[in-house]
Amino acid sequence: MAKKGRVFSGARPTGKQHLGNYLGAIKNYVALQNDYECVYCIVDVHALTTVETTQDLKQNTIEMALDWLAAGIRPEDSILFVQSHVKEVMELHTYLSMVTQFGKLTDLPTFKEKVRQQPDNINYGLVGYPVLMTADIVLYKSDIVPVGIDQAPHIEFAREIVRSFNYRYNTKALVEPQVKHTEILKVVGIDGKDKMGKSLNNHIELAVTAEETVKRVREMVTDPARQRKTDPGNPDVCNVFTMHKIFSPQEEIDMINTECRKAGIGCVDCKLRFASNLNKNLEPFRAKRAELESKTDYVNDVLIDGAKRARTIAEKTMAEVREAMKMP
Ligand code: ADP
């Protein structure tokens, strides 16, 4: 079947993935493969804007790729590769930076947020992050970038850079990417309040054992107003119930919805049921991950092959870019 276009998405190598990554990104990556030619990139260079050591980059890249592959990214259909393996992106980034206004970069809300987060490390790369992101997208002539609503300004920004470049050099070499808004539900962590993430240690990793999953799920915060088992609870404000709605069979969801409200089921029971359903859902993923992990060099080979295929596209784009710019 003819594909509808080329999708590009990148994520920083954060190592083993958690439920937030899965529900917010990976699940969507897997689904997009059916209709689009997909290019998925582990953006290790971007990671350097926030981490000051490269010590864990390689291992984190492998762990993340393993999770993506085990979750259903098909390397025979999609290109899965590491950003720094295709050096052309650095060259394109430099050229694009010359058609980008500095003031616009420093005005972006994401930049202002980073300044708040790491006031002692406002590096030049951090300011240029959206330019490198644009280089990633356009180097692979991507038509579509699936993003949540908060990232949409970056894609609009990328479109502006493309227009400036194409106008300045009177070319059509670069393609303006389109946003594909994805319904990214914000997965809340086990603390029941913040977005699930590694930095807050409120996450549940996909690749942990069934026993560790149970342990982690038992720590989940439920309806804070429910103090005792005999108090009725409110599933509408309970993160465990939100998770049940994703991972449990409908009749169990209905049962909990009714029983919780009249204190017919306690939080511990409810959590154990969720843990059990989550483990059942993750079983095939975990088996596949173990299988891939046992194959020596498998992930490395996938990434090397991905880089080769990505490079073929990148070299062609750069040849057009240099020609338009009359650069050697
Ligand atoms: P990055 O900084 O590269 O976005 P993250 O690990 O923060 O790396 O996120 C990777 C992907 O997972 C992103 O698409 C992000 O939106 C998604 N994601 C991460 N945490 C959550 C969460 N708690 N809920 C929903 N999506 C999430």
XYZ file of C-alpha atoms and ligand atoms in Angstrom:
355
model
C 0.000 0.000 0.000
C 1.296 3.470 -0.865
C 2.302 5.439 2.206
C 0.797 8.860 2.900
C 4.120 10.618 3.442
C 7.194 10.660 5.633
C 6.936 11.060 9.377
C 9.859 12.197 11.519
C 10.097 12.113 15.275
C 12.988 12.281 17.689
C 13.446 11.718 21.382
C 16.455 12.146 23.612
C 18.185 8.978 24.828
C 16.681 8.722 28.272
C 17.393 5.019 28.751
C 14.748 2.545 29.841
C 11.328 3.825 28.917
C 8.388 4.242 31.263
C 4.616 4.119 30.944
C 4.510 7.856 30.160
C 6.879 7.395 27.221
C 4.882 4.393 26.057
C 1.416 5.931 26.196
C 2.575 9.415 25.197
C 4.887 8.536 22.325
C 5.926 4.967 21.518
C 2.400 3.598 21.049
C 1.754 6.327 18.522
C 5.104 5.700 16.762
C 4.140 2.057 16.318
C 0.682 2.893 14.942
C 1.993 5.479 12.447
C 4.089 2.830 10.735
C 0.970 1.425 9.078
C 0.247 4.548 7.056
C 3.520 6.444 6.857
C 7.151 5.967 6.048
C 8.608 6.613 9.483
C 11.965 7.985 10.517
C 12.592 7.677 14.241
C 15.668 9.283 15.654
C 17.386 9.011 19.004
C 18.625 12.552 19.357
C 21.840 12.205 21.331
C 23.200 15.590 20.245
C 20.129 17.335 21.655
C 20.765 15.530 24.920
C 24.045 17.424 25.288
C 22.142 20.668 25.825
C 21.061 19.419 29.233
C 23.482 16.691 30.319
C 27.085 17.568 30.953
C 28.560 14.102 30.546
C 28.412 11.604 27.708
C 29.082 8.723 30.085
C 25.596 7.177 29.908
C 24.612 8.245 26.396
C 25.550 5.018 24.640
C 23.898 2.703 27.130
C 20.801 4.901 27.337
C 20.563 4.854 23.554
C 20.688 1.051 23.460
C 18.139 0.655 26.252
C 15.758 3.062 24.590
C 16.117 1.432 21.177
C 15.487 -1.975 22.772
C 12.261 -0.701 24.313
C 11.096 0.861 21.055
C 11.846 -2.297 19.083
C 10.224 -4.565 21.649
C 7.155 -2.306 21.620
C 6.741 -2.771 17.876
C 8.935 -0.393 15.896
C 9.700 -2.445 12.784
C 13.244 -1.733 11.558
C 12.496 -3.418 8.243
C 9.821 -0.769 7.546
C 10.967 2.244 9.523
C 14.305 3.960 9.842
C 15.521 3.853 13.441
C 18.822 5.609 13.963
C 20.982 7.800 16.176
C 21.204 11.501 15.355
C 24.994 11.812 15.663
C 25.555 8.908 13.242
C 24.542 11.155 10.357
C 26.879 14.145 10.505
C 25.082 16.088 7.761
C 22.654 17.339 10.374
C 25.392 19.483 11.944
C 26.166 21.137 8.613
C 22.516 21.828 7.850
C 22.034 23.173 11.370
C 24.812 25.721 10.792
C 23.384 26.857 7.472
C 19.869 27.130 8.913
C 21.160 29.141 11.855
C 22.090 31.924 9.413
C 18.473 32.393 8.355
C 17.143 32.291 11.929
C 16.588 35.414 14.012
C 18.142 35.134 17.460
C 15.376 37.126 19.165
C 12.761 34.651 18.015
C 14.707 31.791 19.568
C 15.014 33.466 22.944
C 11.293 34.330 22.878
C 10.184 30.702 22.640
C 8.396 29.502 25.796
C 10.400 26.257 25.807
C 13.648 28.228 25.957
C 12.384 30.401 28.801
C 11.408 27.269 30.695
C 14.896 25.789 30.261
C 16.415 29.035 31.556
C 14.327 28.608 34.684
C 15.276 24.934 34.987
C 19.031 25.263 34.514
C 20.023 28.886 35.148
C 23.688 27.919 35.509
C 23.931 26.236 32.124
C 22.287 28.437 29.511
C 24.506 27.225 26.717
C 24.482 28.300 23.099
C 23.155 24.869 22.052
C 20.114 25.363 24.232
C 19.191 28.544 22.382
C 19.691 26.831 19.035
C 17.765 23.681 19.971
C 14.816 24.472 17.649
C 17.236 25.081 14.756
C 18.837 21.673 15.232
C 15.350 20.211 15.526
C 14.448 21.863 12.210
C 17.607 20.438 10.644
C 16.583 16.961 11.858
C 13.149 17.272 10.333
C 14.049 18.821 6.991
C 17.217 16.826 6.360
C 14.989 13.767 5.939
C 12.416 15.690 3.844
C 9.774 14.888 6.417
C 6.223 15.900 5.602
C 4.738 15.250 8.977
C 5.862 15.624 12.560
C 3.622 14.100 15.215
C 3.693 16.314 18.288
C 1.684 17.228 21.317
C 0.175 20.673 21.513
C 3.105 22.098 23.546
C 5.584 21.318 20.752
C 3.462 22.849 17.985
C 5.238 26.272 18.128
C 8.515 24.505 17.283
C 7.085 23.090 14.098
C 5.655 26.471 13.133
C 9.132 27.827 13.775
C 10.644 25.109 11.578
C 8.267 26.094 8.788
C 9.423 29.708 9.085
C 13.073 28.689 8.858
C 12.347 26.591 5.773
C 10.541 29.514 4.116
C 13.416 31.893 4.920
C 15.972 29.465 3.543
C 14.032 28.660 0.379
C 13.364 32.366 -0.219
C 16.926 33.503 0.388
C 18.407 30.893 -1.934
C 15.527 30.823 -4.380
C 15.058 27.096 -4.055
C 12.523 24.442 -3.181
C 15.165 22.185 -1.665
C 13.620 22.164 1.797
C 10.128 20.890 2.553
C 7.861 22.692 5.032
C 6.787 20.096 7.581
C 3.198 19.806 8.747
C 2.143 19.229 12.314
C 0.170 16.125 13.051
C -1.496 16.796 16.355
C -1.487 13.746 18.440
C -3.796 13.299 21.335
C -1.073 12.889 23.920
C -2.565 12.113 27.203
C -0.444 13.276 30.070
C 0.408 10.252 32.131
C 0.551 11.116 35.803
C 3.217 9.486 37.959
C 2.787 7.224 40.950
C 2.653 10.317 43.167
C -0.772 10.942 41.631
C 0.037 14.556 40.805
C 3.032 15.274 38.551
C 3.695 14.150 34.982
C 5.345 10.745 35.067
C 9.075 11.094 34.491
C 12.461 9.792 35.515
C 13.648 13.001 37.119
C 10.863 12.885 39.683
C 11.298 9.131 40.202
C 7.528 8.719 39.960
C 7.671 6.418 36.955
C 6.960 2.767 36.191
C 9.474 1.281 33.777
C 8.205 -1.023 31.072
C 11.070 -3.466 31.297
C 11.068 -4.216 35.027
C 9.938 -7.588 36.365
C 6.324 -8.381 37.204
C 7.207 -8.350 40.925
C 8.825 -4.917 40.714
C 5.775 -3.649 38.853
C 3.516 -4.825 41.685
C 5.778 -3.117 44.202
C 5.721 0.143 42.278
C 1.961 0.044 41.689
C 1.392 -0.492 45.435
C 3.104 2.868 45.994
C 0.598 4.675 43.755
C -1.334 7.509 45.344
C -5.114 7.105 45.023
C -7.988 9.471 45.840
C -6.397 11.574 48.609
C -9.781 12.159 50.274
C -10.178 8.436 50.908
C -8.514 7.780 54.252
C -9.876 4.351 55.187
C -11.077 1.325 53.259
C -14.578 1.984 54.606
C -14.658 5.503 53.081
C -16.255 5.691 49.648
C -13.735 6.760 46.979
C -13.938 8.868 43.844
C -12.483 7.065 40.806
C -12.747 10.277 38.767
C -9.809 11.764 40.676
C -7.840 8.529 41.079
C -4.798 7.857 38.897
C -5.067 4.097 39.485
C -8.547 4.184 37.971
C -7.251 6.214 34.997
C -4.722 3.430 34.421
C -7.389 0.741 34.784
C -9.261 2.442 31.963
C -6.249 1.906 29.717
C -5.134 -1.561 30.735
C -8.084 -3.457 32.246
C -11.019 -5.299 30.694
C -14.242 -3.266 30.478
C -16.174 -5.308 33.011
C -13.479 -4.851 35.615
C -13.408 -1.100 34.939
C -17.192 -0.948 35.394
C -17.009 -2.976 38.574
C -14.327 -0.727 40.113
C -16.180 2.394 39.035
C -19.272 1.227 40.923
C -17.688 -0.489 43.907
C -15.105 2.188 44.727
C -17.852 4.788 45.109
C -19.557 2.709 47.791
C -16.407 1.409 49.474
C -17.063 -2.050 48.059
C -13.446 -2.392 46.930
C -10.350 -1.136 48.747
C -7.412 0.689 47.188
C -4.968 -2.186 47.762
C -7.210 -4.647 45.958
C -7.775 -2.118 43.173
C -4.019 -1.564 42.763
C -3.225 -5.289 42.732
C -5.800 -5.799 40.010
C -4.231 -2.998 37.991
C -0.723 -4.406 38.495
C -1.896 -7.807 37.347
C -3.539 -6.383 34.200
C -0.552 -4.197 33.463
C 1.768 -7.178 33.771
C -0.457 -9.188 31.439
C -0.370 -6.363 28.887
C 3.391 -6.025 29.128
C 4.160 -9.748 28.959
C 4.664 -9.925 25.169
C 6.752 -6.738 25.286
C 8.975 -8.126 28.016
C 9.428 -11.466 26.251
C 10.367 -9.719 23.003
C 12.757 -7.396 24.813
C 14.530 -10.307 26.469
C 14.797 -12.061 23.114
C 16.256 -9.005 21.367
C 18.608 -8.330 24.240
C 19.995 -11.847 24.041
C 20.924 -11.429 20.373
C 24.434 -10.054 20.414
C 24.792 -6.844 18.409
C 21.156 -6.906 17.269
C 20.349 -3.373 18.390
C 23.695 -2.032 17.185
C 23.131 -3.594 13.789
C 19.641 -2.091 13.550
C 21.027 1.347 14.399
C 23.914 1.037 11.930
C 21.545 -0.024 9.171
C 19.141 2.786 10.120
C 21.955 5.335 9.912
C 22.933 4.026 6.492
C 19.409 4.461 5.161
C 19.040 7.855 6.848
C 22.375 8.970 5.373
C 21.233 8.157 1.849
C 18.368 10.638 2.232
C 20.555 13.164 4.083
C 23.302 13.181 1.448
C 20.793 13.869 -1.285
C 19.178 16.733 0.637
C 22.571 18.257 1.433
C 23.645 18.073 -2.203
C 20.534 20.096 -3.107
C 21.108 22.525 -0.231
C 24.743 23.165 -1.191
C 23.832 23.601 -4.811
C 21.126 26.123 -3.946
C 23.579 28.000 -1.726
C 26.399 27.701 -4.236
C 28.537 26.241 -1.489
C 31.093 23.508 -2.170
P 12.240 14.324 25.388
O 12.844 15.355 26.257
O 13.123 13.891 24.272
O 10.840 14.681 24.942
P 11.096 12.583 27.345
O 11.612 11.345 27.972
O 10.692 13.714 28.223
O 12.161 13.035 26.308
O 9.861 12.223 26.448
C 9.906 11.335 25.360
C 8.516 11.212 24.789
O 7.638 10.639 25.758
C 7.899 12.573 24.428
O 7.139 12.427 23.251
C 7.017 12.889 25.601
O 5.906 13.688 25.254
C 6.569 11.502 26.043
N 6.325 11.494 27.498
C 7.264 11.485 28.475
N 6.683 11.468 29.695
C 5.338 11.475 29.481
C 4.190 11.458 30.346
N 4.291 11.422 31.670
N 2.969 11.473 29.777
C 2.836 11.493 28.429
N 3.871 11.497 27.562
C 5.103 11.495 28.070
